[in-house]
CSV table of C-alpha atoms in Angstrom, one decimal:
chain,number,residue,atom,x,y,z
A,1,MET,CA,0.0,0.0,0.0
A,2,SER,CA,2.8,2.4,1.0
A,3,GLN,CA,4.8,1.4,-2.1
A,4,ASN,CA,1.9,2.2,-4.4
A,5,SER,CA,1.3,5.4,-2.6
A,6,SER,CA,4.9,6.4,-3.0
A,7,LYS,CA,4.9,5.7,-6.7
A,8,SER,CA,1.6,7.7,-7.1
A,9,ASP,CA,3.1,10.7,-5.2
A,10,GLU,CA,6.2,10.5,-7.4
A,11,HIS,CA,4.0,10.4,-10.5
A,12,TYR,CA,2.0,13.5,-9.6
A,13,ARG,CA,5.1,15.3,-8.5
A,14,ALA,CA,6.6,14.7,-11.9
A,15,LEU,CA,3.5,16.0,-13.6
A,16,SER,CA,3.4,19.1,-11.4
A,17,ILE,CA,6.5,20.3,-13.1
A,18,PHE,CA,4.7,20.6,-16.4
A,19,LYS,CA,1.9,22.7,-14.8
A,20,GLU,CA,4.6,25.0,-13.4
A,21,ILE,CA,6.4,25.5,-16.7
A,22,GLY,CA,3.2,25.6,-18.7
A,23,LEU,CA,4.2,22.6,-20.9
A,24,ILE,CA,4.8,24.9,-23.8
A,25,SER,CA,5.7,28.6,-24.1
A,26,ILE,CA,4.6,30.1,-27.4
A,27,GLY,CA,2.9,33.4,-26.3
A,28,ASN,CA,3.5,36.7,-28.0
A,29,LYS,CA,5.3,38.8,-25.5
A,30,ASN,CA,4.3,42.1,-27.1
A,31,LYS,CA,0.6,41.3,-27.6
A,32,GLY,CA,-1.7,44.2,-26.7
A,33,ILE,CA,-5.4,45.1,-27.1
A,34,SER,CA,-6.4,47.6,-29.8
A,35,VAL,CA,-9.2,50.0,-29.2
A,36,VAL,CA,-11.0,48.7,-32.3
A,37,ASP,CA,-11.1,45.3,-30.5
A,38,THR,CA,-13.3,46.8,-27.8
A,39,TYR,CA,-16.4,46.4,-29.8
A,40,THR,CA,-17.6,43.8,-32.3
A,41,SER,CA,-19.6,44.0,-35.5
A,42,ASP,CA,-22.6,42.5,-33.6
A,43,ASP,CA,-22.3,45.4,-31.0
A,44,VAL,CA,-22.4,48.0,-33.8
A,45,LYS,CA,-25.5,46.3,-35.4
A,46,LYS,CA,-27.2,46.3,-32.0
A,47,PHE,CA,-26.5,50.0,-31.3
A,48,LEU,CA,-27.6,51.1,-34.8
A,49,LYS,CA,-30.8,49.1,-34.5
A,50,ASN,CA,-31.6,50.9,-31.3
A,51,ARG,CA,-30.3,54.3,-32.4
A,52,SER,CA,-33.3,56.0,-30.7
A,53,ASN,CA,-32.0,54.7,-27.4
A,54,VAL,CA,-29.8,57.3,-25.6
A,55,ALA,CA,-27.5,54.6,-24.3
A,56,SER,CA,-26.9,53.3,-27.9
A,57,GLN,CA,-26.2,56.8,-29.1
A,58,LYS,CA,-23.6,57.2,-26.4
A,59,LYS,CA,-21.9,53.9,-27.4
A,60,LEU,CA,-21.8,54.9,-31.0
A,61,ARG,CA,-20.2,58.2,-30.1
A,62,THR,CA,-17.7,56.3,-28.0
A,63,ILE,CA,-16.8,54.0,-30.9
A,64,SER,CA,-16.6,56.9,-33.3
A,65,ARG,CA,-14.1,58.7,-31.1
A,66,TYR,CA,-12.1,55.6,-30.7
A,67,LEU,CA,-11.9,55.0,-34.4
A,68,LEU,CA,-10.9,58.7,-35.0
A,69,SER,CA,-7.6,58.0,-33.2
A,70,ALA,CA,-7.3,54.3,-34.1
A,71,SER,CA,-8.2,54.2,-37.8
A,72,GLY,CA,-6.3,56.3,-40.3
A,73,HIS,CA,-9.1,55.6,-42.9
A,74,TYR,CA,-11.8,56.9,-40.6
A,75,GLN,CA,-9.8,60.0,-39.6
A,76,ASN,CA,-9.2,60.8,-43.3
A,77,LEU,CA,-12.9,60.4,-44.0
A,78,ILE,CA,-13.9,62.7,-41.1
A,79,LEU,CA,-11.4,65.4,-41.9
A,80,TYR,CA,-12.2,65.2,-45.7
A,81,PHE,CA,-15.8,66.1,-45.2
A,82,SER,CA,-15.5,68.4,-42.2
A,83,THR,CA,-12.8,70.6,-43.8
A,84,LEU,CA,-13.8,70.2,-47.5
A,85,HIS,CA,-15.5,73.7,-47.7
A,86,THR,CA,-13.3,76.8,-47.5
A,87,MET,CA,-16.1,78.9,-45.8
A,88,ASP,CA,-15.6,81.8,-48.3
A,89,TYR,CA,-18.5,84.2,-48.0
A,90,THR,CA,-20.0,87.4,-49.4
A,91,LEU,CA,-22.5,89.8,-47.9
A,92,PRO,CA,-25.2,90.5,-50.6
A,93,PRO,CA,-28.0,93.0,-49.6
A,94,MET,CA,-31.4,91.7,-48.7
A,95,THR,CA,-33.1,95.1,-49.5
A,96,THR,CA,-35.5,94.9,-52.5
A,97,ASP,CA,-36.5,98.6,-52.8
A,98,ILE,CA,-33.6,100.3,-54.6
A,99,GLY,CA,-35.3,103.6,-54.8
A,100,SER,CA,-35.6,104.0,-51.0
A,101,ILE,CA,-31.9,103.3,-50.2
A,102,ASN,CA,-29.9,106.0,-48.4
A,103,PRO,CA,-26.4,105.4,-49.8
A,104,LYS,CA,-24.6,106.7,-46.8
A,105,LYS,CA,-26.6,104.6,-44.3
A,106,PHE,CA,-26.5,101.6,-46.7
A,107,LYS,CA,-22.7,101.7,-46.8
A,108,LYS,CA,-22.5,102.1,-43.0
A,109,ASP,CA,-24.7,99.1,-42.4
A,110,TYR,CA,-22.7,97.0,-44.9
A,111,GLU,CA,-19.5,97.9,-43.0
A,112,GLU,CA,-21.1,97.0,-39.7
A,113,HIS,CA,-22.1,93.6,-41.1
A,114,ALA,CA,-18.6,93.1,-42.5
A,115,LYS,CA,-17.0,93.9,-39.1
A,116,ILE,CA,-19.3,91.4,-37.2
A,117,ALA,CA,-18.6,88.7,-39.8
A,118,GLU,CA,-14.9,89.4,-39.5
A,119,LYS,CA,-15.0,89.0,-35.8
A,120,MET,CA,-16.9,85.7,-36.0
A,121,ASP,CA,-14.3,84.3,-38.4
A,122,ILE,CA,-16.5,81.4,-39.3
A,123,SER,CA,-13.8,79.3,-41.0
A,124,CYS,CA,-12.0,79.1,-37.7
A,125,SER,CA,-14.7,79.3,-35.0
A,126,PHE,CA,-16.9,76.6,-36.7
A,127,LEU,CA,-14.0,74.2,-37.5
A,128,GLU,CA,-14.4,72.2,-34.2
A,129,ALA,CA,-18.2,72.3,-34.6
A,130,ARG,CA,-17.9,70.8,-38.1
A,131,ILE,CA,-15.6,68.0,-37.0
A,132,THR,CA,-17.7,67.2,-34.0
A,133,SER,CA,-20.8,67.1,-36.1
A,134,TYR,CA,-19.3,64.3,-38.1
A,135,VAL,CA,-17.6,62.5,-35.3
A,136,ASP,CA,-20.6,62.6,-32.8
A,137,GLY,CA,-23.3,63.2,-35.3
A,138,VAL,CA,-24.3,66.4,-33.4
A,139,PHE,CA,-22.7,69.5,-32.0
A,140,TYR,CA,-24.2,71.3,-29.0
A,141,GLY,CA,-22.6,74.7,-28.3
A,142,PHE,CA,-23.1,78.2,-27.1
A,143,ALA,CA,-21.6,81.3,-28.7
A,144,ARG,CA,-19.4,83.5,-26.5
A,145,PRO,CA,-18.9,86.8,-28.3
A,146,THR,CA,-16.6,89.4,-26.7
A,147,LYS,CA,-15.5,92.9,-27.6
A,148,ASN,CA,-12.6,91.6,-29.7
A,149,GLY,CA,-13.4,88.0,-30.3
A,150,PHE,CA,-15.9,85.2,-30.8
A,151,TYR,CA,-15.8,81.4,-30.0
A,152,LEU,CA,-18.2,78.5,-29.6
A,153,GLN,CA,-18.2,76.7,-26.3
A,154,LYS,CA,-18.7,73.0,-26.8
A,155,LEU,CA,-21.2,71.2,-24.5
A,156,ASP,CA,-21.1,67.6,-23.5
A,157,PRO,CA,-23.5,65.7,-25.8
A,158,ASP,CA,-24.3,63.2,-22.9
A,159,TYR,CA,-26.1,66.1,-21.2
A,160,CYS,CA,-27.9,67.5,-24.2
A,161,LYS,CA,-30.8,66.4,-26.4
A,162,ILE,CA,-32.6,67.9,-29.4
A,163,THR,CA,-36.1,68.9,-28.2
A,164,PHE,CA,-37.5,71.6,-30.4
A,165,ILE,CA,-37.3,73.6,-33.6
A,166,ASP,CA,-37.1,77.4,-33.5
A,167,PRO,CA,-40.3,78.6,-35.3
A,168,ASP,CA,-38.7,81.8,-36.5
A,169,THR,CA,-35.5,80.3,-38.0
A,170,GLY,CA,-36.2,76.6,-38.5
A,171,LEU,CA,-33.0,75.9,-36.6
A,172,LEU,CA,-32.8,72.9,-34.2
A,173,GLY,CA,-32.9,73.7,-30.4
A,174,TYR,CA,-31.7,71.6,-27.5
A,175,SER,CA,-32.2,71.1,-23.8
A,176,PHE,CA,-29.4,70.8,-21.3
A,177,ASP,CA,-29.3,68.6,-18.2
A,178,PHE,CA,-28.3,70.8,-15.4
A,179,SER,CA,-27.5,67.9,-13.1
A,180,TYR,CA,-24.2,68.1,-15.0
A,181,PHE,CA,-23.1,70.6,-12.4
A,182,ASN,CA,-23.8,68.3,-9.5
A,183,ASN,CA,-20.5,66.6,-10.0
A,184,ASN,CA,-18.8,69.4,-11.9
A,185,ILE,CA,-19.7,72.5,-9.8
A,186,ALA,CA,-16.2,73.9,-10.5
A,187,MET,CA,-17.1,74.1,-14.2
A,188,LEU,CA,-20.0,76.4,-13.5
A,189,ASN,CA,-17.8,79.5,-13.6
A,190,SER,CA,-16.6,78.6,-17.1
A,191,PHE,CA,-20.2,78.7,-18.4
A,192,PRO,CA,-21.9,81.9,-19.5
A,193,ASP,CA,-24.2,83.8,-17.2
A,194,TYR,CA,-27.3,82.4,-19.1
A,195,PHE,CA,-26.4,78.9,-17.7
A,196,ARG,CA,-25.6,80.1,-14.2
A,197,GLU,CA,-28.9,81.9,-13.9
A,198,ILE,CA,-30.9,78.8,-14.9
A,199,TYR,CA,-28.8,76.6,-12.6
A,200,ASN,CA,-29.4,78.9,-9.6
A,201,ARG,CA,-33.1,79.0,-10.4
A,202,ILE,CA,-33.3,75.2,-10.5
A,203,LYS,CA,-31.3,74.8,-7.3
A,204,ASP,CA,-33.5,77.2,-5.4
A,205,ASN,CA,-36.7,75.4,-6.6
A,206,LYS,CA,-36.9,72.6,-4.1
A,207,SER,CA,-40.4,71.5,-5.3
A,208,SER,CA,-39.2,70.3,-8.7
A,209,THR,CA,-36.9,67.5,-9.6
A,210,GLU,CA,-36.7,68.4,-13.3
A,211,LYS,CA,-33.2,69.1,-14.3
A,212,TRP,CA,-33.7,69.5,-18.1
A,213,GLU,CA,-34.1,73.1,-19.4
A,214,ARG,CA,-34.6,74.3,-23.0
A,215,ILE,CA,-31.7,76.6,-24.1
A,216,GLU,CA,-33.8,79.3,-25.9
A,217,SER,CA,-31.1,81.8,-26.8
A,218,PRO,CA,-29.9,83.3,-30.1
A,219,LEU,CA,-26.5,82.2,-28.9
A,220,SER,CA,-27.3,78.5,-28.7
A,221,VAL,CA,-25.9,76.4,-31.5
A,222,CYS,CA,-27.2,72.9,-32.5
A,223,LEU,CA,-25.7,71.3,-35.6
A,224,THR,CA,-26.3,67.7,-36.8
A,225,THR,CA,-25.5,65.5,-39.7
A,226,SER,CA,-28.4,63.2,-38.9
A,227,PHE,CA,-31.9,63.5,-40.5
A,228,ASP,CA,-33.9,63.2,-37.3
A,229,PHE,CA,-33.9,63.9,-33.6
A,230,ASN,CA,-31.7,60.8,-32.9
A,231,PRO,CA,-28.2,61.9,-33.8
A,232,VAL,CA,-25.6,59.3,-34.3
A,233,PRO,CA,-22.1,59.6,-35.9
A,234,ALA,CA,-22.4,60.5,-39.6
A,235,PHE,CA,-20.5,57.4,-40.8
A,236,SER,CA,-21.7,54.9,-38.2
A,237,SER,CA,-22.9,52.7,-41.0
A,238,VAL,CA,-19.2,52.0,-42.0
A,239,PHE,CA,-18.1,51.0,-38.6
A,240,GLU,CA,-18.4,47.3,-39.6
A,241,GLY,CA,-16.1,47.9,-42.6
A,242,ILE,CA,-13.5,49.5,-40.3
A,243,LEU,CA,-13.6,46.5,-37.9
A,244,ASP,CA,-13.3,44.2,-41.0
A,245,ILE,CA,-10.1,46.0,-42.0
A,246,ALA,CA,-8.7,45.6,-38.5
A,247,ASP,CA,-9.6,41.9,-38.4
A,248,PHE,CA,-7.9,41.2,-41.8
A,249,LYS,CA,-4.8,43.1,-40.6
A,250,THR,CA,-4.7,41.0,-37.5
A,251,LEU,CA,-5.1,37.8,-39.5
A,252,ALA,CA,-2.3,38.9,-41.9
A,253,LYS,CA,0.0,39.8,-39.0
A,254,THR,CA,-0.7,36.5,-37.3
A,255,LYS,CA,-0.1,34.6,-40.6
A,256,GLU,CA,3.3,36.3,-41.0
A,257,GLU,CA,4.2,35.5,-37.4
A,258,LEU,CA,3.3,31.9,-37.9
A,259,ASP,CA,5.3,31.8,-41.1
A,260,ASN,CA,8.4,32.9,-39.2
A,261,PHE,CA,7.8,30.8,-36.1
A,262,MET,CA,10.0,28.0,-34.8
A,263,LEU,CA,9.3,25.5,-32.1
A,264,LEU,CA,12.2,23.9,-30.1
A,265,SER,CA,11.2,20.7,-28.4
A,266,GLN,CA,13.4,19.0,-25.7
A,267,LYS,CA,12.4,15.5,-24.8
A,268,ILE,CA,12.8,14.2,-21.2
A,269,PRO,CA,14.4,10.8,-21.2
A,270,MET,CA,12.1,8.1,-19.7
A,271,ASP,CA,12.9,4.8,-18.0
A,272,SER,CA,12.3,2.0,-20.5
A,273,LYS,CA,11.7,-0.5,-17.8
A,274,GLU,CA,9.3,1.4,-15.6
A,275,ALA,CA,6.3,3.5,-16.8
A,276,ASN,CA,6.0,7.2,-16.0
A,277,LYS,CA,9.5,7.4,-14.5
A,278,PHE,CA,11.9,10.2,-15.6
A,279,LEU,CA,15.6,9.6,-15.7
A,280,ILE,CA,16.4,13.2,-14.7
A,281,ASP,CA,15.2,15.2,-11.7
A,282,GLU,CA,12.3,17.7,-12.0
A,283,ASP,CA,14.6,20.5,-10.9
A,284,TYR,CA,16.9,19.8,-13.9
A,285,VAL,CA,13.8,19.8,-16.2
A,286,LYS,CA,12.7,23.2,-15.0
A,287,THR,CA,16.2,24.6,-15.1
A,288,PHE,CA,16.9,23.6,-18.7
A,289,HIS,CA,13.5,24.6,-19.8
A,290,GLU,CA,13.8,28.1,-18.4
A,291,ASN,CA,17.4,28.5,-19.7
A,292,LEU,CA,16.3,27.6,-23.2
A,293,LEU,CA,13.3,29.9,-23.0
A,294,ASP,CA,15.5,32.8,-21.8
A,295,ILE,CA,17.9,32.6,-24.7
A,296,SER,CA,15.2,32.1,-27.4
A,297,PRO,CA,14.0,35.0,-29.4
A,298,GLU,CA,10.3,36.0,-29.5
A,299,GLN,CA,9.6,34.0,-32.7
A,300,VAL,CA,10.8,30.8,-31.1
A,301,GLY,CA,8.7,28.7,-28.8
A,302,VAL,CA,10.0,26.2,-26.3
A,303,SER,CA,8.3,22.8,-25.4
A,304,THR,CA,9.5,20.3,-22.8
A,305,GLY,CA,7.8,16.9,-22.4
A,306,PRO,CA,8.2,13.2,-22.7
A,307,MET,CA,6.2,12.8,-25.9
A,308,ASP,CA,7.3,13.2,-29.5
A,309,ILE,CA,6.0,16.3,-31.2
A,310,THR,CA,4.8,16.4,-34.8
A,311,ALA,CA,5.4,19.6,-36.7
A,312,VAL,CA,2.5,21.2,-38.4
A,313,LYS,CA,3.6,23.5,-41.2
A,314,PHE,CA,1.4,26.4,-42.3
A,315,ASP,CA,1.4,27.0,-46.1
A,316,LYS,CA,2.1,30.7,-46.9
A,317,ASP,CA,-0.1,30.5,-49.9
A,318,THR,CA,-3.2,29.5,-48.0
A,319,PHE,CA,-4.0,33.1,-47.0
A,320,ASP,CA,-4.9,35.8,-49.4
A,321,LYS,CA,-2.8,38.8,-48.4
A,322,ASN,CA,-4.9,41.1,-50.5
A,323,LYS,CA,-7.9,40.7,-48.1
A,324,VAL,CA,-6.8,43.9,-46.3
A,325,GLY,CA,-6.8,45.8,-49.6
A,326,GLN,CA,-10.2,44.4,-50.5
A,327,ALA,CA,-11.7,45.4,-47.2
A,328,THR,CA,-10.2,48.9,-47.5
A,329,THR,CA,-11.7,49.3,-51.0
A,330,GLN,CA,-15.1,48.0,-49.7
A,331,PHE,CA,-14.9,50.6,-46.9
A,332,TRP,CA,-14.5,53.5,-49.3
A,333,ASP,CA,-17.2,52.1,-51.5
A,334,GLU,CA,-19.6,52.0,-48.5
A,335,THR,CA,-18.8,55.7,-47.7
A,336,GLY,CA,-19.5,56.8,-51.2
A,337,VAL,CA,-16.1,58.5,-51.3
A,338,SER,CA,-13.7,57.6,-54.1
A,339,ASN,CA,-10.6,55.8,-52.7
A,340,LEU,CA,-8.6,57.5,-55.4
A,341,LEU,CA,-8.6,60.6,-53.1
A,342,PHE,CA,-6.5,58.7,-50.5
A,343,SER,CA,-4.6,56.3,-52.7
A,344,ALA,CA,-0.9,56.5,-53.6
A,345,ASN,CA,-1.9,54.9,-56.9
A,346,ALA,CA,-4.5,57.5,-57.8
A,347,SER,CA,-5.1,58.0,-61.5
A,348,THR,CA,-7.1,60.6,-63.3
A,349,SER,CA,-10.7,59.8,-64.1
A,350,SER,CA,-13.8,61.7,-65.1
A,351,ALA,CA,-15.7,59.6,-62.6
A,352,LEU,CA,-13.5,61.0,-59.8
A,353,LYS,CA,-14.7,64.5,-60.6
A,354,TYR,CA,-18.3,63.6,-60.4
A,355,SER,CA,-17.7,61.6,-57.2
A,356,ILE,CA,-16.1,64.7,-55.6
A,357,GLY,CA,-19.1,66.8,-56.8
A,358,THR,CA,-21.4,64.5,-54.9
A,359,ASP,CA,-19.2,64.8,-51.7
A,360,GLU,CA,-19.3,68.6,-52.0
A,361,SER,CA,-23.1,68.5,-52.3
A,362,ASP,CA,-23.5,66.3,-49.2
A,363,ALA,CA,-21.1,68.3,-47.1
A,364,PHE,CA,-22.7,71.6,-48.1
A,365,ARG,CA,-25.9,70.6,-46.3
A,366,LEU,CA,-24.2,71.2,-43.0
A,367,ILE,CA,-22.6,74.4,-44.3
A,368,LYS,CA,-26.0,75.9,-45.1
A,369,VAL,CA,-27.2,75.2,-41.6
A,370,ILE,CA,-24.2,77.1,-40.3
A,371,GLU,CA,-25.0,80.0,-42.7
A,372,LYS,CA,-28.6,80.1,-41.4
A,373,TRP,CA,-27.4,80.3,-37.8
A,374,CYS,CA,-24.9,83.1,-38.6
A,375,ASN,CA,-27.6,85.2,-40.2
A,376,SER,CA,-29.9,84.6,-37.3
A,377,TYR,CA,-27.2,85.6,-34.9
A,378,ILE,CA,-26.4,88.8,-36.8
A,379,GLN,CA,-30.0,89.8,-37.0
A,380,ALA,CA,-30.7,89.1,-33.3
A,381,THR,CA,-27.6,90.9,-31.9
A,382,GLY,CA,-27.7,94.0,-34.1
A,383,ASN,CA,-30.0,96.9,-35.0
A,384,TYR,CA,-29.7,97.7,-38.7
A,385,ARG,CA,-31.9,99.6,-41.2
A,386,TYR,CA,-30.5,97.6,-44.1
A,387,MET,CA,-29.8,93.9,-43.8
A,388,PHE,CA,-27.2,92.0,-45.5
A,389,LYS,CA,-27.1,88.2,-45.8
A,390,LEU,CA,-23.9,86.2,-45.0
A,391,ASN,CA,-23.8,84.0,-48.0
A,392,ILE,CA,-21.3,81.0,-47.8
A,393,LEU,CA,-20.1,80.1,-51.3
A,394,PRO,CA,-20.1,76.5,-52.4
A,395,ALA,CA,-16.3,76.7,-52.6
A,396,THR,CA,-14.1,73.8,-51.6
A,397,LYS,CA,-10.4,73.0,-51.6
A,398,LEU,CA,-10.9,71.1,-54.8
A,399,ASN,CA,-13.1,73.4,-56.9
A,400,ARG,CA,-11.9,76.9,-55.8
A,401,ASN,CA,-9.9,77.6,-58.9
A,402,GLU,CA,-12.7,76.4,-61.1
A,403,LEU,CA,-15.1,78.8,-59.4
A,404,ILE,CA,-12.6,81.7,-59.8
A,405,GLU,CA,-12.3,81.1,-63.5
A,406,SER,CA,-16.1,80.9,-63.9
A,407,ALA,CA,-16.5,84.2,-62.0
A,408,LEU,CA,-13.9,86.0,-64.1
A,409,LYS,CA,-15.8,85.0,-67.3
A,410,LEU,CA,-19.0,86.4,-65.7
A,411,ALA,CA,-17.1,89.6,-64.8
A,412,ASN,CA,-16.0,90.0,-68.4
A,413,SER,CA,-19.7,90.0,-69.3
A,414,GLY,CA,-20.5,92.7,-66.8
A,415,MET,CA,-22.0,90.5,-64.0
A,416,PRO,CA,-21.6,91.9,-60.4
A,417,VAL,CA,-19.2,89.2,-59.1
A,418,LYS,CA,-16.3,91.2,-57.9
A,419,ASN,CA,-17.1,90.5,-54.3
A,420,GLU,CA,-17.3,86.8,-55.1
A,421,ILE,CA,-13.9,86.8,-56.8
A,422,MET,CA,-12.3,88.5,-53.8
A,423,ALA,CA,-14.0,86.0,-51.4
A,424,LEU,CA,-12.8,83.1,-53.5
A,425,ARG,CA,-9.3,84.5,-53.3
A,426,GLY,CA,-9.6,84.3,-49.5
A,427,TYR,CA,-10.6,87.9,-48.7
A,428,SER,CA,-13.4,88.5,-46.3
A,429,PRO,CA,-15.7,91.4,-47.1
A,430,ASN,CA,-14.0,93.5,-44.4
A,431,ALA,CA,-10.5,92.6,-45.6
A,432,ALA,CA,-11.5,93.4,-49.1
A,433,LEU,CA,-12.7,96.9,-48.1
A,434,MET,CA,-9.7,97.6,-45.9
A,435,ASN,CA,-7.1,96.4,-48.4
A,436,SER,CA,-8.7,98.4,-51.2
A,437,TYR,CA,-8.6,101.5,-49.1
A,438,LEU,CA,-5.0,100.9,-48.0
A,439,GLU,CA,-3.8,100.3,-51.6
A,440,ASN,CA,-5.7,103.0,-53.4
A,441,GLU,CA,-6.1,105.8,-50.9
A,442,ILE,CA,-3.2,105.5,-48.4
A,443,LEU,CA,-0.3,103.8,-50.3
A,444,LYS,CA,-1.6,105.0,-53.8
A,445,LEU,CA,-0.2,101.9,-55.3
A,446,PRO,CA,-2.0,102.4,-58.7
A,447,ASP,CA,0.2,105.5,-59.2
A,448,VAL,CA,3.3,104.0,-57.9
A,449,LEU,CA,3.2,100.5,-59.4
A,450,ILE,CA,3.3,101.2,-63.2
A,451,PRO,CA,2.9,98.1,-65.3
A,452,LEU,CA,5.6,97.3,-67.9
A,453,SER,CA,4.7,98.4,-71.5
A,454,SER,CA,3.2,95.5,-73.4
A,455,ALA,CA,0.6,94.8,-76.0
A,456,HIS,CA,-1.9,94.7,-73.1
A,457,THR,CA,-1.0,98.0,-71.6
A,458,ALA,CA,0.1,100.1,-74.6
A,459,THR,CA,-2.2,102.7,-76.2
A,460,PRO,CA,-3.0,102.4,-80.0
A,461,SER,CA,-0.5,105.2,-80.7
A,462,ASP,CA,2.3,103.2,-79.0
A,463,LEU,CA,1.7,100.2,-81.2
A,464,ASN,CA,4.2,100.4,-84.1
A,465,GLY,CA,4.6,96.8,-85.0
A,466,ARG,CA,6.8,94.3,-83.5
A,467,PRO,CA,9.9,95.4,-81.4
A,468,LYS,CA,13.1,96.1,-83.3
A,469,SER,CA,15.5,93.2,-83.8
A,470,ASN,CA,19.1,93.4,-82.5
A,471,GLU,CA,21.6,94.6,-85.1
A,472,GLU,CA,23.7,91.4,-84.8
A,473,ASP,CA,20.5,89.5,-85.8
A,474,LEU,CA,20.1,91.5,-89.1
A,475,SER,CA,21.6,90.7,-92.5
A,476,ASP,CA,23.5,93.3,-94.5
A,477,LYS,CA,20.3,94.1,-96.5
A,478,GLY,CA,18.4,94.4,-93.2
A,479,LEU,CA,20.9,96.9,-91.8
A,480,GLN,CA,20.7,98.9,-95.0
A,481,THR,CA,16.9,99.0,-94.8
A,482,ARG,CA,17.1,100.3,-91.2
A,483,ASP,CA,19.7,103.0,-92.1
A,484,ASN,CA,17.6,104.2,-95.0
A,485,ASP,CA,14.3,104.0,-92.9
A,486,SER,CA,12.8,102.1,-95.8
A,487,ASN,CA,10.1,100.6,-93.5
A,488,GLU,CA,8.9,103.9,-92.2
A,489,GLU,CA,5.3,104.8,-93.2
A,490,GLU,CA,4.8,108.0,-95.1
């Protein structure tokens, strides 16, 4: 009994060494978790199906923000649409009765509109709002105008929701959850007086537990790329495609690692006469296993055991390495954006031009909402006899030169497009006025900078045929003709 017990103890002690060394060590020492691995395609489908649910909207925003930093394709897509338009604008008059215009007052009101638009600097102040509108699907903000500046304060979308439409402007309005300040009371001083007044009123009203309040102010800003009151990231429909790209990249990387992997197996000698008896001590097994593991590179695995190991070779040709490229192409196809815009192998194509035109049209929808808000703000915060409309041109980084050429042709036909040409050249209305005054009235550059004489600048009396040739270029007969003035008209 004791002899069998002793053998059993020896047997289990021998096996315990394999538990301690893990039998085989093939792990990737540098393996980490990517942010795109946090959510699966099934998660995305579930969130999109329940997009009216506030919790699903939050999850989709979280995924979108993750992908913005984790996926270069997604970042390119967001920045492409959000920065596509140059935000060039003009200030055409809204007055229809030409006969009643007071020229002096008309000019003054135009200059006031130009100053306000200049201070707003819409290309800069709305940049974050445009990016956020595509990343989160919605931007909630509040304008903070000062004497010399203007900026939009971004609000946390987790504490905001679209709740109404302004009947006067048609712009979306939102409500804010003032319980936000319960855990962020220090942030209250960074909010405008409008918010502090509402918070104090809610705090003093002990009889009500309602923390949501409509933000009914001409300074409130609500922009969305969604088509309803349930804003989700603008490109949430392509999240699955991005996850597919990540999966195929992981598969390709794993395949390459397996192709370059080697397994070292050291077999423990066994007693041929007695079953389950090792010929070397377990301490020796552990020591040699750990020594071999320490000197082996990461691509080499170490196995220690009493059994023979059969190698299984993975054929390099069994995996299609182009799967990543196919998934990437499918991603751009799903977005509706031509992959030629972001491809190193881009080739010219007429289809590319029309594809870009569709992108410009889609992105311009958000720009027109910004335009409507700007005009609403200007009208609500000023007192003018004559109104001018801030008109954002459909100019993008890709069609600007084309629009300039078109405007110049119209100008040659007498069309009133000079302000548009200056805007397309990057001049705001105020900058155009000030630069014209500086150059013409102060520096008097038209009198100082005299163009060189040419066929375009010469008067008819100056045009006496082509310029004279150099004497060394003339033949003897040509020199004689010049000396005799034979070519002079009578």
